Short mmCIF file of C-alpha atoms in Angstrom, two decimals:
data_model
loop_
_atom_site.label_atom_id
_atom_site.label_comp_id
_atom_site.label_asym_id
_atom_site.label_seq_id
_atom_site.Cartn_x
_atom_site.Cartn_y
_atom_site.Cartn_z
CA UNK A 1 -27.42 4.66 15.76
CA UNK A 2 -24.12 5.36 13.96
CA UNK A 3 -22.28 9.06 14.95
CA UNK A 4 -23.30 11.73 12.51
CA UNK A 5 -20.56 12.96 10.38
CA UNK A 6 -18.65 15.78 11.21
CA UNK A 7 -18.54 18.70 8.77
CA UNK A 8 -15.16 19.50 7.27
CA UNK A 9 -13.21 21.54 9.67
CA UNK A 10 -9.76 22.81 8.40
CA UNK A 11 -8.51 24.21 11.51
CA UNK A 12 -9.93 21.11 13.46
CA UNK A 13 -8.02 18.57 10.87
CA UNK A 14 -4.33 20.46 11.51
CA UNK A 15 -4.56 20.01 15.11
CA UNK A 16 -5.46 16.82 14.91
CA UNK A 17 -3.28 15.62 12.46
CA UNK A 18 -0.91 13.43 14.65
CA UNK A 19 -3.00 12.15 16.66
CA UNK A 20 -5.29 11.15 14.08
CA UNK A 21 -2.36 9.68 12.46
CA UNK A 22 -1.15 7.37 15.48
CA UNK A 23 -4.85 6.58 16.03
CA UNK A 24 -4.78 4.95 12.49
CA UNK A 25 -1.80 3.00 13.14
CA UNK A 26 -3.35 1.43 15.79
CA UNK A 27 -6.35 0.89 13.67
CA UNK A 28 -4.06 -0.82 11.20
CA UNK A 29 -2.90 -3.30 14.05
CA UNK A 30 -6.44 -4.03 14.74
CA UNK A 31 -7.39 -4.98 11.13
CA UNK A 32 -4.92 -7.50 11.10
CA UNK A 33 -1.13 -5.55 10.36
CA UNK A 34 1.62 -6.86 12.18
CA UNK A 35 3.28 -3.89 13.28
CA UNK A 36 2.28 0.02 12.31
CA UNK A 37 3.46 3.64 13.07
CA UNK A 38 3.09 7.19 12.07
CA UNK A 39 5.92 8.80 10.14
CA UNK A 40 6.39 12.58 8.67
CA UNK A 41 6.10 12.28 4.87
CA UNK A 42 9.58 13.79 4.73
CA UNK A 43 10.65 9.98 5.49
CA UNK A 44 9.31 8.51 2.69
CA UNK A 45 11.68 8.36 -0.73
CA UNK A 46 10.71 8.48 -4.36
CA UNK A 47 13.44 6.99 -6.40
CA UNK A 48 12.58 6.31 -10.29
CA UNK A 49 15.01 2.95 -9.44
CA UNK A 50 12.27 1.67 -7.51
CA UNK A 51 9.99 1.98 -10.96
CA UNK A 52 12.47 0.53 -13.33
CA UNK A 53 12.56 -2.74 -11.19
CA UNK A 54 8.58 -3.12 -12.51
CA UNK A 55 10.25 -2.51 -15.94
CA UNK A 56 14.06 -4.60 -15.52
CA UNK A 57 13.21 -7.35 -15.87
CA UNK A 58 9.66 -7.06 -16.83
CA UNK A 59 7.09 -7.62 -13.66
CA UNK A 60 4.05 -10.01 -14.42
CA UNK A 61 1.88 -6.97 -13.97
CA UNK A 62 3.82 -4.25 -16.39
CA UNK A 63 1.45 -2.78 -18.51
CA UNK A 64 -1.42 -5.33 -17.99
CA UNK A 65 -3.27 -2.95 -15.03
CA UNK A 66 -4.46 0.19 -14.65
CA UNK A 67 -2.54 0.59 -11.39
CA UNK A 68 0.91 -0.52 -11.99
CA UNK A 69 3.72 1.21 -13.99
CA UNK A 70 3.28 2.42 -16.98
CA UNK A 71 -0.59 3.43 -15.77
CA UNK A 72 0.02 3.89 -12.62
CA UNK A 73 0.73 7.76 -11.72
CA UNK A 74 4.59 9.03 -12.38
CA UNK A 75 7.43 9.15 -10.09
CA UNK A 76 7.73 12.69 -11.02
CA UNK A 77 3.73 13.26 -9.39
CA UNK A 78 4.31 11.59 -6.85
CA UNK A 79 7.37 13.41 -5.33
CA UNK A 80 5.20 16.85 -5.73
CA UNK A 81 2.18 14.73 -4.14
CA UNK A 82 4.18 13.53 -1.30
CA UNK A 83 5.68 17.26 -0.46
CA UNK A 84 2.38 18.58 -0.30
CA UNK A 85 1.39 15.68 2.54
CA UNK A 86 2.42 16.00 6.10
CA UNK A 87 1.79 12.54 7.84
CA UNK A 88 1.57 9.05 6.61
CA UNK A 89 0.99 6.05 8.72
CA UNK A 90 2.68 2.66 7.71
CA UNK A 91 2.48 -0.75 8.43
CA UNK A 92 3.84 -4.06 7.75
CA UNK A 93 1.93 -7.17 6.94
CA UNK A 94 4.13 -10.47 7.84
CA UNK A 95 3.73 -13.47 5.82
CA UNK A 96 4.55 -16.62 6.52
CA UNK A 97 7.89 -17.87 4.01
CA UNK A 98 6.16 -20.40 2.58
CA UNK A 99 3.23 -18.27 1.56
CA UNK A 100 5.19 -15.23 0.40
CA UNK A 101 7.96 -17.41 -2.01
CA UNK A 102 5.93 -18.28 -5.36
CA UNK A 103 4.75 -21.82 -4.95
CA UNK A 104 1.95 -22.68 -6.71
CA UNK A 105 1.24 -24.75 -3.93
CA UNK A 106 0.42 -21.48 -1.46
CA UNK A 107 -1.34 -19.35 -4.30
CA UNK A 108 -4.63 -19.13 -2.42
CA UNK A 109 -2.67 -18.00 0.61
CA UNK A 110 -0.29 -16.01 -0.93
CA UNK A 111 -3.49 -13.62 -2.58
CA UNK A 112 -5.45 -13.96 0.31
CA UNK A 113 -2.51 -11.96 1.99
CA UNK A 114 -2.61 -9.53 -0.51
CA UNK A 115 -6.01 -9.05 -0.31
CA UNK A 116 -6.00 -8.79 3.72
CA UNK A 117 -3.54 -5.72 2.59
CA UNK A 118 -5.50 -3.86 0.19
CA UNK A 119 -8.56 -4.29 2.70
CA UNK A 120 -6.77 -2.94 5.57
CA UNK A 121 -5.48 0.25 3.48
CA UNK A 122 -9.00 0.91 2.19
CA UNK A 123 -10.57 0.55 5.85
CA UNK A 124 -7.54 3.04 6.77
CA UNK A 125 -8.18 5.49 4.23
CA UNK A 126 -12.13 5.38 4.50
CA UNK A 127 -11.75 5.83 8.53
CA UNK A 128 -9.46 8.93 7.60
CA UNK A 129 -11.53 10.33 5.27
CA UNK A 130 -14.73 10.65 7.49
CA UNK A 131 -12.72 12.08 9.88
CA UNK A 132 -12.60 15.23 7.90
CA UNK A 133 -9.11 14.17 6.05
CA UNK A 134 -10.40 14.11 3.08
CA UNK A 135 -7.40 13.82 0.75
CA UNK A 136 -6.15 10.56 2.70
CA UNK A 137 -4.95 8.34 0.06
CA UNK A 138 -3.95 4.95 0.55
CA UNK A 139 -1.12 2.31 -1.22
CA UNK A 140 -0.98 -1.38 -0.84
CA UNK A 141 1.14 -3.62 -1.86
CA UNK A 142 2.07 -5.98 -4.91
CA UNK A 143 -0.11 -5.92 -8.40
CA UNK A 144 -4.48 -5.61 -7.60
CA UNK A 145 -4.63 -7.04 -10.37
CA UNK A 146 -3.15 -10.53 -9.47
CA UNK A 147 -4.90 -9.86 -6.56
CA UNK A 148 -8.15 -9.82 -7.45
CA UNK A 149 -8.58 -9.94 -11.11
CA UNK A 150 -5.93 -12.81 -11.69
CA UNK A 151 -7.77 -14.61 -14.99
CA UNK A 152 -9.35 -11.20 -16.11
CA UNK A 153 -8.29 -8.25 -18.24
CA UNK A 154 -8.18 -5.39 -16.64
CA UNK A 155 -11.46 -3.47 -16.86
CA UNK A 156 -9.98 0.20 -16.59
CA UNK A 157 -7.53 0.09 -19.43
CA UNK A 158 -10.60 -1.31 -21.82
CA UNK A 159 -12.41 1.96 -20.61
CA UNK A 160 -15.01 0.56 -17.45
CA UNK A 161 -15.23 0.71 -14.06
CA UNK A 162 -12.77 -1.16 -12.17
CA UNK A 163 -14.42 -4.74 -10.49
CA UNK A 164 -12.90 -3.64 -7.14
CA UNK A 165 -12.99 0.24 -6.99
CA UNK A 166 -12.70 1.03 -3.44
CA UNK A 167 -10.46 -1.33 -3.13
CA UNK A 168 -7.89 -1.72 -6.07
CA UNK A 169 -5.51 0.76 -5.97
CA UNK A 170 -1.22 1.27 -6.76
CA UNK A 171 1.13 0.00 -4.76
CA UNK A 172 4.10 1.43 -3.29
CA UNK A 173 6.47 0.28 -5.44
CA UNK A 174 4.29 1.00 -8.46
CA UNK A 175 4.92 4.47 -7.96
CA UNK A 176 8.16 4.73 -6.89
CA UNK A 177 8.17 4.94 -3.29
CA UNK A 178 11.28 2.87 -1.66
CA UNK A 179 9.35 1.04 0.74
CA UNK A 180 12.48 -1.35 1.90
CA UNK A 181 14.18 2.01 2.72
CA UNK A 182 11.54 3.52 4.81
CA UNK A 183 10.68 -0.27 6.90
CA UNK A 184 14.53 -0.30 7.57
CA UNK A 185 14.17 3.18 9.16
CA UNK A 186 11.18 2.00 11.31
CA UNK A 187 13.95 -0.70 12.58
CA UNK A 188 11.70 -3.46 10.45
CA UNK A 189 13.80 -6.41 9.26
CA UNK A 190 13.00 -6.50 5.31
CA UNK A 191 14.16 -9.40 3.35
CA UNK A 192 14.06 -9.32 -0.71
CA UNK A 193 12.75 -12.50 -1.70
CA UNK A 194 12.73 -13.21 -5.61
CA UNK A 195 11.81 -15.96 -7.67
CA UNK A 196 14.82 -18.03 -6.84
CA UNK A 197 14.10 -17.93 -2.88
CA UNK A 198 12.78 -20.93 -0.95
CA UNK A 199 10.92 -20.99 2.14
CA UNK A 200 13.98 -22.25 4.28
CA UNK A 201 16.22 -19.28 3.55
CA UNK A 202 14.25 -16.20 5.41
CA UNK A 203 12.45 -16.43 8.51
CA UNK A 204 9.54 -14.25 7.33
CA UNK A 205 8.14 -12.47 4.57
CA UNK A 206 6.62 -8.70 4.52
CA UNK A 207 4.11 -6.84 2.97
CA UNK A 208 3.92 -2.98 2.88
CA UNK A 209 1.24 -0.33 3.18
CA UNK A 210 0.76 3.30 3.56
CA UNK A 211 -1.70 5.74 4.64
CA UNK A 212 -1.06 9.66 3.11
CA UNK A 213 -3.11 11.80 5.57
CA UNK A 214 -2.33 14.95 5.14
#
C-alpha cells in the first residue's frame, strides 16, 4: 500500500524547505539528469534579453504555442513570481553533440531528449507537490510544442485542453530566466550552439530545468 498523503502543514513545509529541496535534486539525478543542485531563488535572473532572443531572430516556436513567448507568462510576472519563491532546484540534462546540433539525421534523439526533460520536471514538481509544497512549479527546456506536438497546432491557443497537460509546460528561456547565467554559477560548462554549429566543435550539449519550491 502506497503512504497516505500528508495534510498541508505550513509550519512543517518552512522547515523543511531545504532539505526537501536537496532531496529533489537528487531525485532529478535519479530520473535521468546529469548533474542537479539546490539554489536560493535570489540566484536566478530575469532579463527581458533572454525573451527577445525568442523574438530576434524569430524562434521556430514564436507565437505558434501556448507556452512560448508571446503566450507564455511575462518577464515582468515572472520577476514578482520568482521574489515571492525561496528555493529552486536545477539540473542539467547533457546531450550528446550530435544529438543536440539540428541534424535531421538525430531528430528522434534530439526530441526524445527533450522529452526525457519535460518528464523529469513534471516527476519533480508532482513529488514536491505531495509533499505539501503545493505551489512547486516546474520549467523545462526548449519549445513543448516541437516536443511533443511537432505536426500539430497547438490545442490551447484554438481554445482546448492541451494533448500533454501535466506535462507541457514553458521553458526557461520562454520566460526570461537566464539559464546560461545561473549553470555558469553552478560551475557548469554551457556552450551556445546555434544553427551554424556542427557536432565536432563542442564536446557536449546541455539542457536546462528548474524546480520553484517555495
Amino acid at each position: 500500500m502506497r503512504e497516505p498523503i500528508a495534510k498541508i502543514d505550513p509550519v512543517h513545509i518552512s522547515a523543511s524547505l531545504q532539505p526537501d529541496a536537496e532531496r529533489y535534486a537528487f531525485l532529478a539525478v535519479e530520473l535521468g539528469a546529469t548533474v542537479a543542485a539546490a539554489v536560493s531563488a535570489t540566484a536566478i535572473t530575469i532579463d527581458e534579453r533572454v525573451t527577445l532572443k525568442c523574438e530576434v531572430p524569430k524562434c521556430f516556436g514564436y507565437g505558434v504555442c501556448a507556452n512560448c513567448p508571446p503566450h507564455a507568462p511575462s518577464t515582468q510576472r515572472m520577476r514578482a513570481v520568482i521574489n515571492m519563491y525561496h528555493t529552486a532546484v536545477v539540473f542539467r540534462l547533457d546531450v550528446p553533440p550530435r544529438v543536440i546540433v539540428r541534424d535531421r539525421d538525430t531528430i528522434m534523439e534530439r526530441v526524445a531528449a527533450y522529452k526525457k526533460m519535460f518528464s523529469i520536471v513534471s516527476s519533480l514538481e508532482s513529488a514536491a507537490f505531495y509533499d505539501g509544497h503545493y505551489l512547486a512549479a516546474g520549467l523545462a527546456a526548449g519549445s513543448c510544442k516541437s516536443t511533443f506536438c511537432h505536426d500539430l497546432d497547438c490545442a490551447v491557443l484554438e481554445g482546448q485542453r492541451c494533448r500533454h497537460d501535466l506535462v507541457a509546460r514553458p521553458s526557461m528561456e520562454a520566460v526570461g530566466i537566464d539559464c546560461y547565467a545561473l549553470a555558469v554559477s553552478l560551475g557548469w560548462d554551457v556552450f551556445p550552439i546555434g544553427s551554424g554549429v556542427t557536432a565536432d566543435r563542442v564536446p557536449v550539449g546541455v539542457l536546462i530545468g528548474l524546480l520553484l519550491v517555495g
